[in-house]
mmCIF file of C-alpha atoms in Angstrom:
data_model
loop_
_atom_site.group_PDB
_atom_site.id
_atom_site.type_symbol
_atom_site.label_atom_id
_atom_site.label_comp_id
_atom_site.label_asym_id
_atom_site.label_seq_id
_atom_site.Cartn_x
_atom_site.Cartn_y
_atom_site.Cartn_z
ATOM 1 C CA MET A 48 -33.779 19.970 -88.775
ATOM 2 C CA THR A 49 -30.593 19.346 -87.240
ATOM 3 C CA LEU A 50 -28.118 21.525 -85.534
ATOM 4 C CA ASP A 51 -25.492 23.368 -87.464
ATOM 5 C CA PRO A 52 -22.115 22.928 -86.320
ATOM 6 C CA VAL A 53 -21.756 26.090 -84.888
ATOM 7 C CA HIS A 54 -24.911 25.748 -82.743
ATOM 8 C CA PHE A 55 -23.615 22.180 -81.627
ATOM 9 C CA ASP A 56 -20.436 23.462 -80.525
ATOM 10 C CA GLY A 57 -22.236 26.355 -78.717
ATOM 11 C CA ILE A 58 -24.321 23.911 -76.931
ATOM 12 C CA ALA A 59 -21.290 21.926 -76.006
ATOM 13 C CA GLN A 60 -19.237 24.968 -74.971
ATOM 14 C CA LEU A 61 -21.394 25.231 -72.098
ATOM 15 C CA ALA A 62 -19.708 22.297 -70.344
ATOM 16 C CA ARG A 63 -17.046 24.517 -69.980
ATOM 17 C CA ARG A 64 -18.735 26.499 -67.263
ATOM 18 C CA ILE A 65 -19.835 23.444 -65.226
ATOM 19 C CA ASP A 66 -17.171 22.336 -62.228
ATOM 20 C CA HIS A 67 -18.379 18.489 -61.761
ATOM 21 C CA GLY A 68 -16.705 18.632 -58.117
ATOM 22 C CA ALA A 69 -14.703 15.947 -57.311
ATOM 23 C CA ASP A 70 -12.878 13.848 -60.096
ATOM 24 C CA GLU A 71 -13.492 9.972 -60.825
ATOM 25 C CA ARG A 72 -10.507 8.850 -59.031
ATOM 26 C CA ASP A 73 -11.946 10.483 -55.705
ATOM 27 C CA ARG A 74 -15.404 9.040 -56.730
ATOM 28 C CA ARG A 75 -14.240 5.722 -56.677
ATOM 29 C CA ALA A 76 -11.969 5.980 -53.635
ATOM 30 C CA PHE A 77 -15.157 7.510 -51.522
ATOM 31 C CA ALA A 78 -17.255 4.458 -52.905
ATOM 32 C CA GLU A 79 -14.411 2.129 -51.465
ATOM 33 C CA THR A 80 -14.983 4.020 -48.190
ATOM 34 C CA VAL A 81 -18.792 3.637 -48.390
ATOM 35 C CA TRP A 82 -18.380 0.009 -48.644
ATOM 36 C CA ALA A 83 -15.989 -0.617 -46.096
ATOM 37 C CA GLU A 84 -17.208 1.581 -43.347
ATOM 38 C CA PHE A 85 -20.947 2.192 -43.673
ATOM 39 C CA LEU A 86 -22.802 -1.208 -45.075
ATOM 40 C CA ASP A 87 -22.075 -3.608 -42.174
ATOM 41 C CA PRO A 88 -24.984 -2.303 -41.009
ATOM 42 C CA LEU A 89 -26.341 0.820 -42.501
ATOM 43 C CA VAL A 90 -27.956 2.807 -39.642
ATOM 44 C CA ASP A 91 -29.869 6.217 -39.887
ATOM 45 C CA ASP A 92 -30.112 8.963 -37.384
ATOM 46 C CA ASP A 93 -32.850 7.273 -35.420
ATOM 47 C CA SER A 94 -30.281 4.265 -35.077
ATOM 48 C CA ARG A 95 -32.550 2.114 -37.180
ATOM 49 C CA THR A 96 -31.088 -0.321 -39.278
ATOM 50 C CA VAL A 97 -32.068 0.055 -43.001
ATOM 51 C CA LEU A 98 -29.661 -2.274 -44.837
ATOM 52 C CA GLU A 99 -27.620 -5.309 -43.486
ATOM 53 C CA PRO A 100 -25.899 -7.946 -44.994
ATOM 54 C CA VAL A 101 -27.014 -11.333 -45.052
ATOM 55 C CA GLY A 102 -23.891 -13.199 -44.349
ATOM 56 C CA GLU A 103 -20.599 -12.177 -44.930
ATOM 57 C CA GLN A 104 -19.962 -9.218 -47.090
ATOM 58 C CA HIS A 105 -18.309 -9.522 -50.094
ATOM 59 C CA ARG A 106 -17.696 -8.420 -53.805
ATOM 60 C CA ARG A 107 -17.057 -11.223 -56.324
ATOM 61 C CA HIS A 108 -16.723 -11.596 -60.059
ATOM 62 C CA VAL A 109 -17.026 -14.710 -62.479
ATOM 63 C CA ASP A 110 -15.803 -15.018 -65.969
ATOM 64 C CA CYS A 111 -18.867 -14.703 -68.404
ATOM 65 C CA GLU A 112 -17.782 -17.698 -70.716
ATOM 66 C CA ASP A 113 -16.972 -20.014 -67.412
ATOM 67 C CA VAL A 114 -20.359 -19.018 -65.586
ATOM 68 C CA ALA A 115 -22.096 -19.691 -68.867
ATOM 69 C CA LEU A 116 -20.757 -23.261 -68.649
ATOM 70 C CA HIS A 117 -21.464 -23.594 -65.285
ATOM 71 C CA ASP A 118 -24.140 -26.728 -64.502
ATOM 72 C CA ARG A 119 -27.598 -25.069 -63.623
ATOM 73 C CA PRO A 120 -28.480 -25.268 -59.762
ATOM 74 C CA PHE A 121 -32.522 -25.535 -61.115
ATOM 75 C CA ALA A 122 -33.563 -27.595 -63.948
ATOM 76 C CA SER A 123 -36.231 -25.487 -64.950
ATOM 77 C CA GLU A 124 -37.425 -21.939 -64.738
ATOM 78 C CA HIS A 125 -40.712 -19.601 -64.888
ATOM 79 C CA GLY A 126 -41.054 -15.629 -65.572
ATOM 80 C CA LEU A 127 -43.829 -13.530 -65.335
ATOM 81 C CA ASP A 128 -44.456 -10.384 -66.565
ATOM 82 C CA ALA A 129 -47.571 -7.844 -67.416
ATOM 83 C CA GLY A 130 -47.891 -5.263 -69.935
ATOM 84 C CA THR A 131 -50.428 -2.270 -70.264
ATOM 85 C CA ILE A 132 -51.539 -0.036 -73.032
ATOM 86 C CA ASN A 133 -50.916 2.690 -70.686
ATOM 87 C CA PRO A 134 -53.247 5.167 -69.223
ATOM 88 C CA THR A 135 -55.970 6.754 -71.904
ATOM 89 C CA THR A 136 -58.113 9.750 -71.021
ATOM 90 C CA PHE A 137 -61.380 10.003 -73.003
ATOM 91 C CA LYS A 138 -63.592 13.090 -73.714
ATOM 92 C CA ASN A 139 -66.589 11.376 -71.584
ATOM 93 C CA GLY A 140 -64.092 11.689 -68.552
ATOM 94 C CA LEU A 141 -62.836 7.949 -68.293
ATOM 95 C CA VAL A 142 -59.393 7.404 -67.545
ATOM 96 C CA ILE A 143 -58.637 3.657 -68.566
ATOM 97 C CA ASP A 144 -55.729 1.514 -68.508
ATOM 98 C CA ILE A 145 -55.725 -2.380 -69.537
ATOM 99 C CA ALA A 146 -53.019 -5.160 -68.008
ATOM 100 C CA GLN A 147 -52.353 -8.181 -69.271
ATOM 101 C CA ALA A 148 -50.256 -10.781 -67.343
ATOM 102 C CA ALA A 149 -48.472 -13.863 -68.868
ATOM 103 C CA MET A 150 -45.920 -16.885 -67.407
ATOM 104 C CA ALA A 151 -43.473 -18.443 -69.422
ATOM 105 C CA ALA A 152 -41.838 -21.533 -68.979
ATOM 106 C CA THR A 153 -38.471 -23.289 -69.904
ATOM 107 C CA PRO A 154 -38.940 -26.014 -70.947
ATOM 108 C CA SER A 155 -41.840 -24.562 -73.009
ATOM 109 C CA ASP A 156 -45.564 -25.025 -71.419
ATOM 110 C CA LEU A 157 -48.108 -24.096 -74.825
ATOM 111 C CA ASP A 158 -50.993 -24.132 -72.274
ATOM 112 C CA LEU A 159 -49.416 -21.886 -69.651
ATOM 113 C CA HIS A 160 -48.049 -19.387 -72.166
ATOM 114 C CA ARG A 161 -51.843 -19.160 -73.564
ATOM 115 C CA SER A 162 -53.148 -18.149 -70.080
ATOM 116 C CA ARG A 163 -53.583 -14.435 -69.364
ATOM 117 C CA THR A 164 -55.278 -12.388 -66.635
ATOM 118 C CA THR A 165 -56.302 -9.539 -67.816
ATOM 119 C CA VAL A 166 -57.515 -6.216 -65.552
ATOM 120 C CA MET A 167 -59.031 -3.143 -67.141
ATOM 121 C CA THR A 168 -59.019 -0.202 -64.319
ATOM 122 C CA VAL A 169 -61.363 2.761 -64.885
ATOM 123 C CA HIS A 170 -61.499 6.145 -62.849
ATOM 124 C CA SER A 171 -64.256 8.630 -63.451
ATOM 125 C CA ASN A 172 -65.355 11.639 -61.570
ATOM 126 C CA ASP A 173 -69.044 10.871 -62.471
ATOM 127 C CA GLU A 174 -70.449 9.228 -59.160
ATOM 128 C CA THR A 175 -73.350 7.525 -61.316
ATOM 129 C CA MET A 176 -70.666 5.412 -63.063
ATOM 130 C CA THR A 177 -70.665 1.477 -62.558
ATOM 131 C CA VAL A 178 -68.618 -1.245 -62.602
ATOM 132 C CA ASN A 179 -69.294 -4.839 -62.741
ATOM 133 C CA GLU A 180 -66.125 -5.943 -60.742
ATOM 134 C CA SER A 181 -66.648 -9.508 -60.704
ATOM 135 C CA TRP A 182 -63.907 -11.904 -62.303
ATOM 136 C CA GLY A 183 -64.867 -13.573 -65.709
ATOM 137 C CA LYS A 184 -63.351 -16.463 -68.430
ATOM 138 C CA PHE A 185 -62.596 -16.174 -71.646
ATOM 139 C CA ASP A 186 -60.801 -18.275 -74.481
ATOM 140 C CA GLU A 187 -62.159 -21.270 -73.609
ATOM 141 C CA GLY A 188 -61.424 -20.786 -69.444
ATOM 142 C CA TYR A 189 -57.732 -20.443 -70.334
ATOM 143 C CA SER A 190 -57.940 -16.879 -69.199
ATOM 144 C CA ARG A 191 -59.774 -14.386 -66.808
ATOM 145 C CA SER A 192 -60.467 -10.737 -66.595
ATOM 146 C CA ARG A 193 -61.836 -8.274 -64.450
ATOM 147 C CA ALA A 194 -62.788 -4.459 -64.281
ATOM 148 C CA VAL A 195 -62.280 -2.098 -61.202
ATOM 149 C CA LYS A 196 -63.495 0.972 -60.540
ATOM 150 C CA ILE A 197 -61.120 3.559 -58.728
ATOM 151 C CA PRO A 198 -62.515 6.265 -56.978
ATOM 152 C CA PRO A 199 -62.385 9.997 -57.939
ATOM 153 C CA LEU A 200 -58.659 10.882 -57.778
ATOM 154 C CA PRO A 201 -58.432 13.603 -60.394
ATOM 155 C CA ARG A 202 -54.830 14.308 -59.771
ATOM 156 C CA PHE A 203 -53.511 11.155 -59.744
ATOM 157 C CA ALA A 204 -55.912 9.243 -62.088
ATOM 158 C CA GLU A 205 -53.536 7.854 -64.845
ATOM 159 C CA GLY A 206 -50.712 6.997 -62.077
ATOM 160 C CA VAL A 207 -53.695 4.891 -60.070
ATOM 161 C CA VAL A 208 -55.286 3.198 -62.677
ATOM 162 C CA HIS A 209 -51.830 2.098 -64.408
ATOM 163 C CA ALA A 210 -50.595 0.584 -61.106
ATOM 164 C CA LEU A 211 -53.428 -1.052 -59.975
ATOM 165 C CA ALA A 212 -54.166 -2.735 -63.309
ATOM 166 C CA LEU A 213 -50.431 -3.823 -63.631
ATOM 167 C CA TYR A 214 -50.058 -5.183 -60.116
ATOM 168 C CA LEU A 215 -53.493 -6.701 -59.834
ATOM 169 C CA ALA A 216 -53.172 -8.426 -63.254
ATOM 170 C CA GLU A 217 -49.474 -9.511 -62.397
ATOM 171 C CA SER A 218 -50.130 -10.894 -58.508
ATOM 172 C CA LYS A 219 -53.134 -12.480 -59.456
ATOM 173 C CA HIS A 220 -51.796 -14.509 -62.487
ATOM 174 C CA ALA A 221 -49.000 -15.325 -60.231
ATOM 175 C CA LEU A 222 -51.301 -16.871 -57.530
ATOM 176 C CA GLU A 223 -53.162 -18.592 -60.520
ATOM 177 C CA ASN A 224 -50.248 -20.545 -61.856
ATOM 178 C CA ALA A 225 -48.085 -20.858 -58.894
ATOM 179 C CA ASP A 226 -48.335 -24.671 -58.835
ATOM 180 C CA ALA A 227 -47.204 -24.962 -62.290
ATOM 181 C CA VAL A 228 -43.691 -23.961 -61.200
ATOM 182 C CA ASP A 229 -41.299 -26.345 -60.185
ATOM 183 C CA ASP A 230 -37.902 -25.376 -59.527
ATOM 184 C CA LEU A 231 -38.040 -21.496 -59.691
ATOM 185 C CA LEU A 232 -40.189 -18.201 -60.787
ATOM 186 C CA VAL A 233 -38.338 -14.858 -61.493
ATOM 187 C CA LEU A 234 -40.648 -11.926 -61.963
ATOM 188 C CA ASP A 235 -39.896 -9.170 -64.338
ATOM 189 C CA GLY A 236 -39.449 -6.648 -61.303
ATOM 190 C CA PRO A 237 -39.452 -6.251 -57.946
ATOM 191 C CA ILE A 238 -41.039 -8.952 -55.745
ATOM 192 C CA TYR A 239 -43.575 -6.291 -54.317
ATOM 193 C CA PRO A 240 -45.634 -3.902 -55.441
ATOM 194 C CA ARG A 241 -42.997 -0.896 -55.366
ATOM 195 C CA GLY A 242 -45.309 1.766 -57.306
ATOM 196 C CA LEU A 243 -48.290 1.170 -55.037
ATOM 197 C CA LEU A 244 -45.885 1.251 -52.109
ATOM 198 C CA ARG A 245 -44.563 4.756 -52.888
ATOM 199 C CA TRP A 246 -47.560 6.057 -52.733
ATOM 200 C CA ALA A 247 -47.347 6.690 -49.069
ATOM 201 C CA GLY A 248 -44.697 9.162 -49.184
ATOM 202 C CA GLN A 249 -46.044 10.963 -52.635
ATOM 203 C CA HIS A 250 -48.932 12.754 -51.392
ATOM 204 C CA PRO A 251 -51.538 12.893 -48.604
ATOM 205 C CA ASP A 252 -54.688 12.150 -51.031
ATOM 206 C CA LEU A 253 -52.559 8.861 -52.168
ATOM 207 C CA ALA A 254 -51.633 7.838 -48.921
ATOM 208 C CA ASP A 255 -55.303 8.047 -47.765
ATOM 209 C CA PHE A 256 -56.317 6.273 -50.490
ATOM 210 C CA LEU A 257 -53.589 3.398 -49.986
ATOM 211 C CA LEU A 258 -55.035 3.015 -46.408
ATOM 212 C CA GLU A 259 -58.474 3.391 -46.540
ATOM 213 C CA ASP A 260 -59.560 1.907 -49.961
ATOM 214 C CA PRO A 261 -59.662 -1.923 -50.177
ATOM 215 C CA ARG A 262 -58.253 -2.071 -53.290
ATOM 216 C CA PRO A 263 -54.404 -1.447 -52.718
ATOM 217 C CA THR A 264 -54.577 -3.692 -49.580
ATOM 218 C CA THR A 265 -56.089 -6.469 -51.821
ATOM 219 C CA VAL A 266 -53.137 -6.159 -54.360
ATOM 220 C CA LEU A 267 -50.533 -6.113 -51.571
ATOM 221 C CA GLU A 268 -52.365 -9.384 -50.058
ATOM 222 C CA ASN A 269 -51.702 -10.934 -53.191
ATOM 223 C CA TYR A 270 -47.871 -10.752 -53.481
ATOM 224 C CA VAL A 271 -48.050 -11.635 -49.619
ATOM 225 C CA ARG A 272 -50.018 -14.938 -50.388
ATOM 226 C CA LEU A 273 -47.657 -15.457 -53.061
ATOM 227 C CA VAL A 274 -44.647 -15.354 -50.809
ATOM 228 C CA GLU A 275 -46.484 -18.141 -48.585
ATOM 229 C CA ARG A 276 -47.261 -20.251 -51.341
ATOM 230 C CA PHE A 277 -43.961 -20.453 -52.635
ATOM 231 C CA VAL A 278 -42.577 -20.990 -49.044
ATOM 232 C CA GLU A 279 -44.847 -23.819 -48.403
ATOM 233 C CA ARG A 280 -43.967 -25.476 -51.695
ATOM 234 C CA ASP A 281 -40.133 -24.683 -50.939
ATOM 235 C CA VAL A 282 -39.723 -23.288 -54.522
ATOM 236 C CA PRO A 283 -37.717 -19.997 -54.802
ATOM 237 C CA LEU A 284 -39.423 -17.005 -55.911
ATOM 238 C CA VAL A 285 -37.262 -13.839 -57.070
ATOM 239 C CA GLY A 286 -37.601 -10.434 -58.896
ATOM 240 C CA PHE A 287 -35.332 -9.317 -61.930
ATOM 241 C CA VAL A 288 -35.137 -5.438 -61.807
ATOM 242 C CA LYS A 289 -33.535 -4.211 -65.020
ATOM 243 C CA ASN A 290 -33.655 -0.462 -64.149
ATOM 244 C CA PRO A 291 -33.128 -0.380 -60.222
ATOM 245 C CA ALA A 292 -33.410 3.450 -58.797
ATOM 246 C CA THR A 293 -33.551 2.813 -55.108
ATOM 247 C CA ARG A 294 -32.140 5.439 -53.049
ATOM 248 C CA VAL A 295 -32.160 4.012 -49.587
ATOM 249 C CA ILE A 296 -28.201 4.213 -49.291
ATOM 250 C CA THR A 297 -27.828 7.306 -50.812
ATOM 251 C CA ARG A 298 -30.569 8.935 -48.861
ATOM 252 C CA THR A 299 -29.466 7.278 -45.723
ATOM 253 C CA LEU A 300 -25.808 8.781 -46.192
ATOM 254 C CA LYS A 301 -26.808 12.011 -47.211
ATOM 255 C CA GLN A 302 -29.161 12.377 -44.100
ATOM 256 C CA LYS A 303 -26.417 11.454 -41.542
ATOM 257 C CA ARG A 304 -25.781 14.419 -39.350
ATOM 258 C CA ASN A 305 -23.093 12.984 -37.396
ATOM 259 C CA VAL A 306 -20.961 11.916 -40.600
ATOM 260 C CA ASP A 307 -18.987 14.504 -42.838
ATOM 261 C CA VAL A 308 -20.598 12.710 -45.870
ATOM 262 C CA ALA A 309 -21.480 14.190 -49.259
ATOM 263 C CA THR A 310 -22.514 11.790 -51.453
ATOM 264 C CA PRO A 311 -21.853 12.362 -55.338
ATOM 265 C CA TRP A 312 -24.574 9.842 -56.911
ATOM 266 C CA ASN A 313 -27.935 10.144 -57.803
ATOM 267 C CA ASP A 314 -28.878 6.619 -56.675
ATOM 268 C CA ASP A 315 -28.090 3.196 -55.411
ATOM 269 C CA SER A 316 -27.108 2.131 -58.787
ATOM 270 C CA ALA A 317 -24.586 4.865 -59.341
ATOM 271 C CA LEU A 318 -22.642 3.889 -56.120
ATOM 272 C CA PHE A 319 -22.541 -0.314 -56.916
ATOM 273 C CA THR A 320 -21.397 0.631 -60.487
ATOM 274 C CA ARG A 321 -18.450 2.407 -58.901
ATOM 275 C CA LEU A 322 -18.027 -0.405 -56.476
ATOM 276 C CA LEU A 323 -18.326 -3.397 -59.209
ATOM 277 C CA GLU A 324 -16.859 -2.102 -62.348
ATOM 278 C CA ARG A 325 -13.230 -3.680 -62.674
ATOM 279 C CA GLY A 326 -10.312 -1.983 -64.594
ATOM 280 C CA GLU A 327 -7.246 0.338 -64.733
ATOM 281 C CA TYR A 328 -6.169 3.654 -65.486
ATOM 282 C CA VAL A 329 -4.265 3.684 -68.893
ATOM 283 C CA ASP A 330 -2.022 6.025 -70.534
ATOM 284 C CA ASP A 331 -3.628 8.281 -73.240
ATOM 285 C CA VAL A 332 -3.022 10.866 -75.694
ATOM 286 C CA ASP A 333 -4.782 13.624 -73.114
ATOM 287 C CA GLY A 334 -3.212 11.853 -70.023
ATOM 288 C CA GLN A 335 -5.036 9.071 -68.341
ATOM 289 C CA ARG A 336 -8.054 7.196 -69.115
ATOM 290 C CA TRP A 337 -10.486 4.343 -67.297
ATOM 291 C CA GLU A 338 -10.297 1.096 -69.474
ATOM 292 C CA ARG A 339 -12.755 -1.263 -68.163
ATOM 293 C CA ASP A 340 -12.969 -4.954 -67.850
ATOM 294 C CA THR A 341 -15.588 -6.507 -69.856
ATOM 295 C CA GLU A 342 -14.268 -10.174 -69.350
ATOM 296 C CA ALA A 343 -16.290 -10.855 -66.228
ATOM 297 C CA LEU A 344 -19.783 -10.443 -64.346
ATOM 298 C CA THR A 345 -19.162 -8.814 -60.878
ATOM 299 C CA TYR A 346 -21.712 -8.943 -58.080
ATOM 300 C CA THR A 347 -22.186 -8.186 -54.233
ATOM 301 C CA ASN A 348 -23.560 -10.504 -51.690
ATOM 302 C CA TRP A 349 -27.120 -10.402 -50.553
ATOM 303 C CA PHE A 350 -28.667 -7.414 -48.122
ATOM 304 C CA ARG A 351 -31.792 -7.298 -45.985
ATOM 305 C CA SER A 352 -33.398 -3.805 -46.705
ATOM 306 C CA ARG A 353 -35.858 -2.341 -44.535
ATOM 307 C CA GLY A 354 -35.621 1.192 -45.701
ATOM 308 C CA GLY A 355 -37.893 3.163 -48.053
ATOM 309 C CA VAL A 356 -40.749 1.147 -49.722
ATOM 310 C CA ASP A 357 -39.187 -2.161 -48.579
ATOM 311 C CA ARG A 358 -40.199 -0.918 -44.918
ATOM 312 C CA PRO A 359 -43.625 -2.164 -45.143
ATOM 313 C CA LEU A 360 -42.853 -5.733 -45.656
ATOM 314 C CA SER A 361 -40.097 -5.830 -42.842
ATOM 315 C CA VAL A 362 -40.293 -6.737 -39.342
ATOM 316 C CA GLU A 363 -40.725 -3.013 -38.638
ATOM 317 C CA GLY A 364 -43.452 -2.795 -41.046
ATOM 318 C CA ASP A 365 -47.318 -3.401 -40.912
ATOM 319 C CA ALA A 366 -47.680 -4.518 -44.370
ATOM 320 C CA LEU A 367 -50.442 -1.965 -44.808
ATOM 321 C CA GLY A 368 -52.325 -4.304 -42.368
ATOM 322 C CA VAL A 369 -52.182 -7.292 -44.488
ATOM 323 C CA GLU A 370 -51.976 -10.488 -42.170
ATOM 324 C CA ARG A 371 -48.740 -12.089 -42.506
ATOM 325 C CA ASP A 372 -48.971 -15.842 -41.418
ATOM 326 C CA LEU A 373 -45.147 -16.608 -41.629
ATOM 327 C CA SER A 374 -42.544 -15.084 -39.234
ATOM 328 C CA LEU A 375 -42.163 -11.542 -40.362
ATOM 329 C CA GLU A 376 -38.712 -11.718 -41.471
ATOM 330 C CA ALA A 377 -39.529 -14.227 -43.990
ATOM 331 C CA TYR A 378 -41.257 -11.674 -45.908
ATOM 332 C CA GLU A 379 -38.359 -9.187 -45.923
ATOM 333 C CA VAL A 380 -36.856 -7.980 -49.012
ATOM 334 C CA THR A 381 -33.238 -9.338 -49.950
ATOM 335 C CA PHE A 382 -31.561 -8.061 -52.989
ATOM 336 C CA PHE A 383 -27.849 -8.377 -54.282
ATOM 337 C CA VAL A 384 -26.589 -6.453 -57.044
ATOM 338 C CA VAL A 385 -25.038 -7.568 -60.768
ATOM 339 C CA TYR A 386 -22.840 -5.653 -62.802
ATOM 340 C CA ASP A 387 -22.430 -6.453 -66.461
ATOM 341 C CA PRO A 388 -19.364 -4.664 -67.877
ATOM 342 C CA ARG A 389 -20.374 -5.416 -71.369
ATOM 343 C CA ASP A 390 -22.923 -3.016 -71.641
ATOM 344 C CA ASP A 391 -22.289 -1.159 -68.468
ATOM 345 C CA LEU A 392 -25.443 -2.028 -66.925
ATOM 346 C CA ILE A 393 -26.724 -2.826 -63.134
ATOM 347 C CA TYR A 394 -29.238 -5.180 -62.273
ATOM 348 C CA ARG A 395 -31.027 -6.258 -58.895
ATOM 349 C CA ILE A 396 -32.088 -9.236 -58.006
ATOM 350 C CA GLU A 397 -34.964 -9.854 -55.220
ATOM 351 C CA ALA A 398 -36.158 -12.463 -52.981
ATOM 352 C CA PRO A 399 -37.872 -12.468 -49.548
ATOM 353 C CA TYR A 400 -35.224 -13.397 -46.966
ATOM 354 C CA ALA A 401 -37.300 -16.888 -46.608
ATOM 355 C CA PHE A 402 -35.432 -17.726 -49.646
ATOM 356 C CA THR A 403 -31.972 -16.181 -48.909
ATOM 357 C CA ARG A 404 -31.227 -16.985 -45.336
ATOM 358 C CA ALA A 405 -30.233 -20.221 -46.190
ATOM 359 C CA PRO A 406 -26.430 -20.097 -47.577
ATOM 360 C CA GLU A 407 -26.705 -23.032 -49.915
ATOM 361 C CA ARG A 408 -30.095 -21.475 -51.300
ATOM 362 C CA ARG A 409 -28.525 -18.363 -51.798
ATOM 363 C CA ARG A 410 -25.759 -19.568 -53.540
ATOM 364 C CA ALA A 411 -27.870 -21.691 -56.006
ATOM 365 C CA VAL A 412 -30.039 -18.385 -56.958
ATOM 366 C CA THR A 413 -27.176 -16.244 -57.255
ATOM 367 C CA MET A 414 -25.406 -18.710 -59.643
ATOM 368 C CA GLN A 415 -28.757 -19.481 -61.757
ATOM 369 C CA VAL A 416 -29.279 -15.538 -62.051
ATOM 370 C CA LEU A 417 -25.269 -14.992 -63.116
ATOM 371 C CA GLN A 418 -25.583 -17.899 -65.646
ATOM 372 C CA ASP A 419 -28.901 -16.469 -67.048
ATOM 373 C CA ILE A 420 -26.933 -12.747 -67.434
ATOM 374 C CA ALA A 421 -24.162 -14.036 -69.227
ATOM 375 C CA VAL A 422 -26.079 -16.554 -71.325
ATOM 376 C CA ALA A 423 -28.339 -13.909 -72.464
ATOM 377 C CA HIS A 424 -26.132 -11.076 -72.576
ATOM 378 C CA GLY A 425 -28.358 -8.933 -70.309
ATOM 379 C CA PRO A 426 -31.754 -10.201 -68.453
ATOM 380 C CA PRO A 427 -32.596 -13.635 -68.188
ATOM 381 C CA THR A 428 -34.360 -15.495 -71.405
ATOM 382 C CA ILE A 429 -37.440 -16.740 -69.376
ATOM 383 C CA VAL A 430 -37.838 -12.596 -68.315
ATOM 384 C CA GLU A 431 -37.688 -11.463 -72.063
ATOM 385 C CA LYS A 432 -39.849 -15.012 -72.933
ATOM 386 C CA ALA A 433 -42.646 -13.379 -70.277
ATOM 387 C CA ASP A 434 -42.313 -9.819 -71.447
ATOM 388 C CA GLU A 435 -43.073 -10.747 -75.262
ATOM 389 C CA LEU A 436 -46.279 -12.746 -74.207
ATOM 390 C CA ALA A 437 -47.161 -9.949 -72.119
ATOM 391 C CA ARG A 438 -46.307 -7.099 -74.072
ATOM 392 C CA ILE A 439 -48.995 -5.171 -75.976
ATOM 393 C CA SER A 440 -47.808 -3.962 -79.306
ATOM 394 C CA ARG A 441 -48.120 -0.311 -80.404
ATOM 395 C CA SER A 442 -50.797 -1.330 -83.296
ATOM 396 C CA GLU A 443 -52.907 -3.515 -80.416
ATOM 397 C CA LYS A 444 -52.894 -0.562 -78.098
ATOM 398 C CA ALA A 445 -54.547 1.922 -81.088
ATOM 399 C CA SER A 446 -56.888 -1.074 -81.962
ATOM 400 C CA LEU A 447 -57.907 -1.486 -78.150
ATOM 401 C CA ARG A 448 -58.273 2.406 -77.935
ATOM 402 C CA GLU A 449 -60.550 2.649 -81.171
ATOM 403 C CA THR A 450 -62.366 -0.281 -79.756
ATOM 404 C CA LEU A 451 -62.960 1.446 -76.584
ATOM 405 C CA GLU A 452 -64.218 4.582 -77.700
ATOM 406 C CA ALA A 453 -66.746 2.664 -80.021
ATOM 407 C CA GLN A 454 -68.019 0.923 -77.150
ATOM 408 C CA PHE A 455 -68.441 4.097 -75.052
ATOM 409 C CA ASP A 456 -69.480 6.492 -78.137
ATOM 410 C CA THR A 457 -66.391 8.611 -77.075
ATOM 411 C CA SER A 458 -63.228 9.228 -78.384
ATOM 412 C CA GLN A 459 -59.878 9.507 -77.078
ATOM 413 C CA ASP A 460 -58.957 12.978 -75.094
ATOM 414 C CA ARG A 461 -55.971 13.850 -77.492
ATOM 415 C CA THR A 462 -53.137 16.500 -76.947
ATOM 416 C CA TYR A 463 -50.858 17.962 -79.966
ATOM 417 C CA ASP A 464 -48.543 15.248 -78.571
ATOM 418 C CA ASP A 465 -50.098 12.395 -78.929
ATOM 419 C CA HIS A 466 -50.771 13.694 -82.805
ATOM 420 C CA ARG A 467 -46.988 14.652 -83.193
ATOM 421 C CA TRP A 468 -46.003 11.039 -81.864
ATOM 422 C CA ASP A 469 -48.074 9.258 -83.936
ATOM 423 C CA GLU A 470 -47.069 11.332 -87.033
ATOM 424 C CA GLU A 471 -43.362 10.266 -86.240
ATOM 425 C CA TYR A 472 -43.738 6.823 -85.832
#
């Protein structure tokens, strides 16, 4: 059933009731003010620095074709990703998610591509349920697996089993295969488990679980050890965030009591889009319209971030009690932002400060990522390759759930939406 034209027009007319505030020119001008006056450094009302440039603050652009032909600073690349079946609830009360992590290499390494790390996380309100949590091997020793029991957290069961399966599989696989990386490792996502670190501010029960249960700390420790391993080997480690949703800048600006700032952006990505989008206003039949320049990638300098979920790994954070062997600033999250006008998309590239403090290393990583984006017309090919290896297809998810149903002599606790989407897809 589709909308009749009269219904479509009726819905569209609702937009006339909305005054969206400042026009686009004012928003662009305000973005320039934020860039010029607030980010070097960005300080909150407690006089704490939450963001500051690494080196000189700047915005630059490179022609997509020119950078695609640039000499590659790193001869080889490795990518890492983890995929899950998504949390599944069964009628016997179990809530389960399964994650598998894989690493891709360019040039290809078939033995490495074959290797997997698989984690199953299990939640149950039945205290008599037990799980053998030891690591095991399969596929002739190429792969390893583990099941993990989650303590009773009924309200957050699905989120917890998903996050712990995903991050434990990813971090363990990265550690196990770290020595296979010669030049550069690109994680599909942030360099630390942001979803897990975010629990501290979501609910007291999650905050208590984060601080009292050893499992989240063990996962975070894996990432800390990963950074230390790559620093020891002098091999850069970066994270490519496809859908950045941080609000460190916008939230800090909105909370400033001594500055008249009314930030119109929902998150930092919207701000950076305005800052990095190049173009001009041109005449049109209805007045003027913005015409975007699509020939060049635009990008910022690197920033050090100590706000939001980046704070626990900063010099001011306690890393959830995880011991850090390097200087504390080495672990700090640094990032730069790339805008691809061809798709009107923002990407955030992260790295520990240990790999971005030196200008030459910083430039090399920046150029490699820019070239990857220009060539792939999107996320780096090595990231997409890792995603393909780690992804669990829709049919495979269904088969795995059926296998679990048989194993536990139960069935999935389905809702009407499950039935509906199965029918439509």
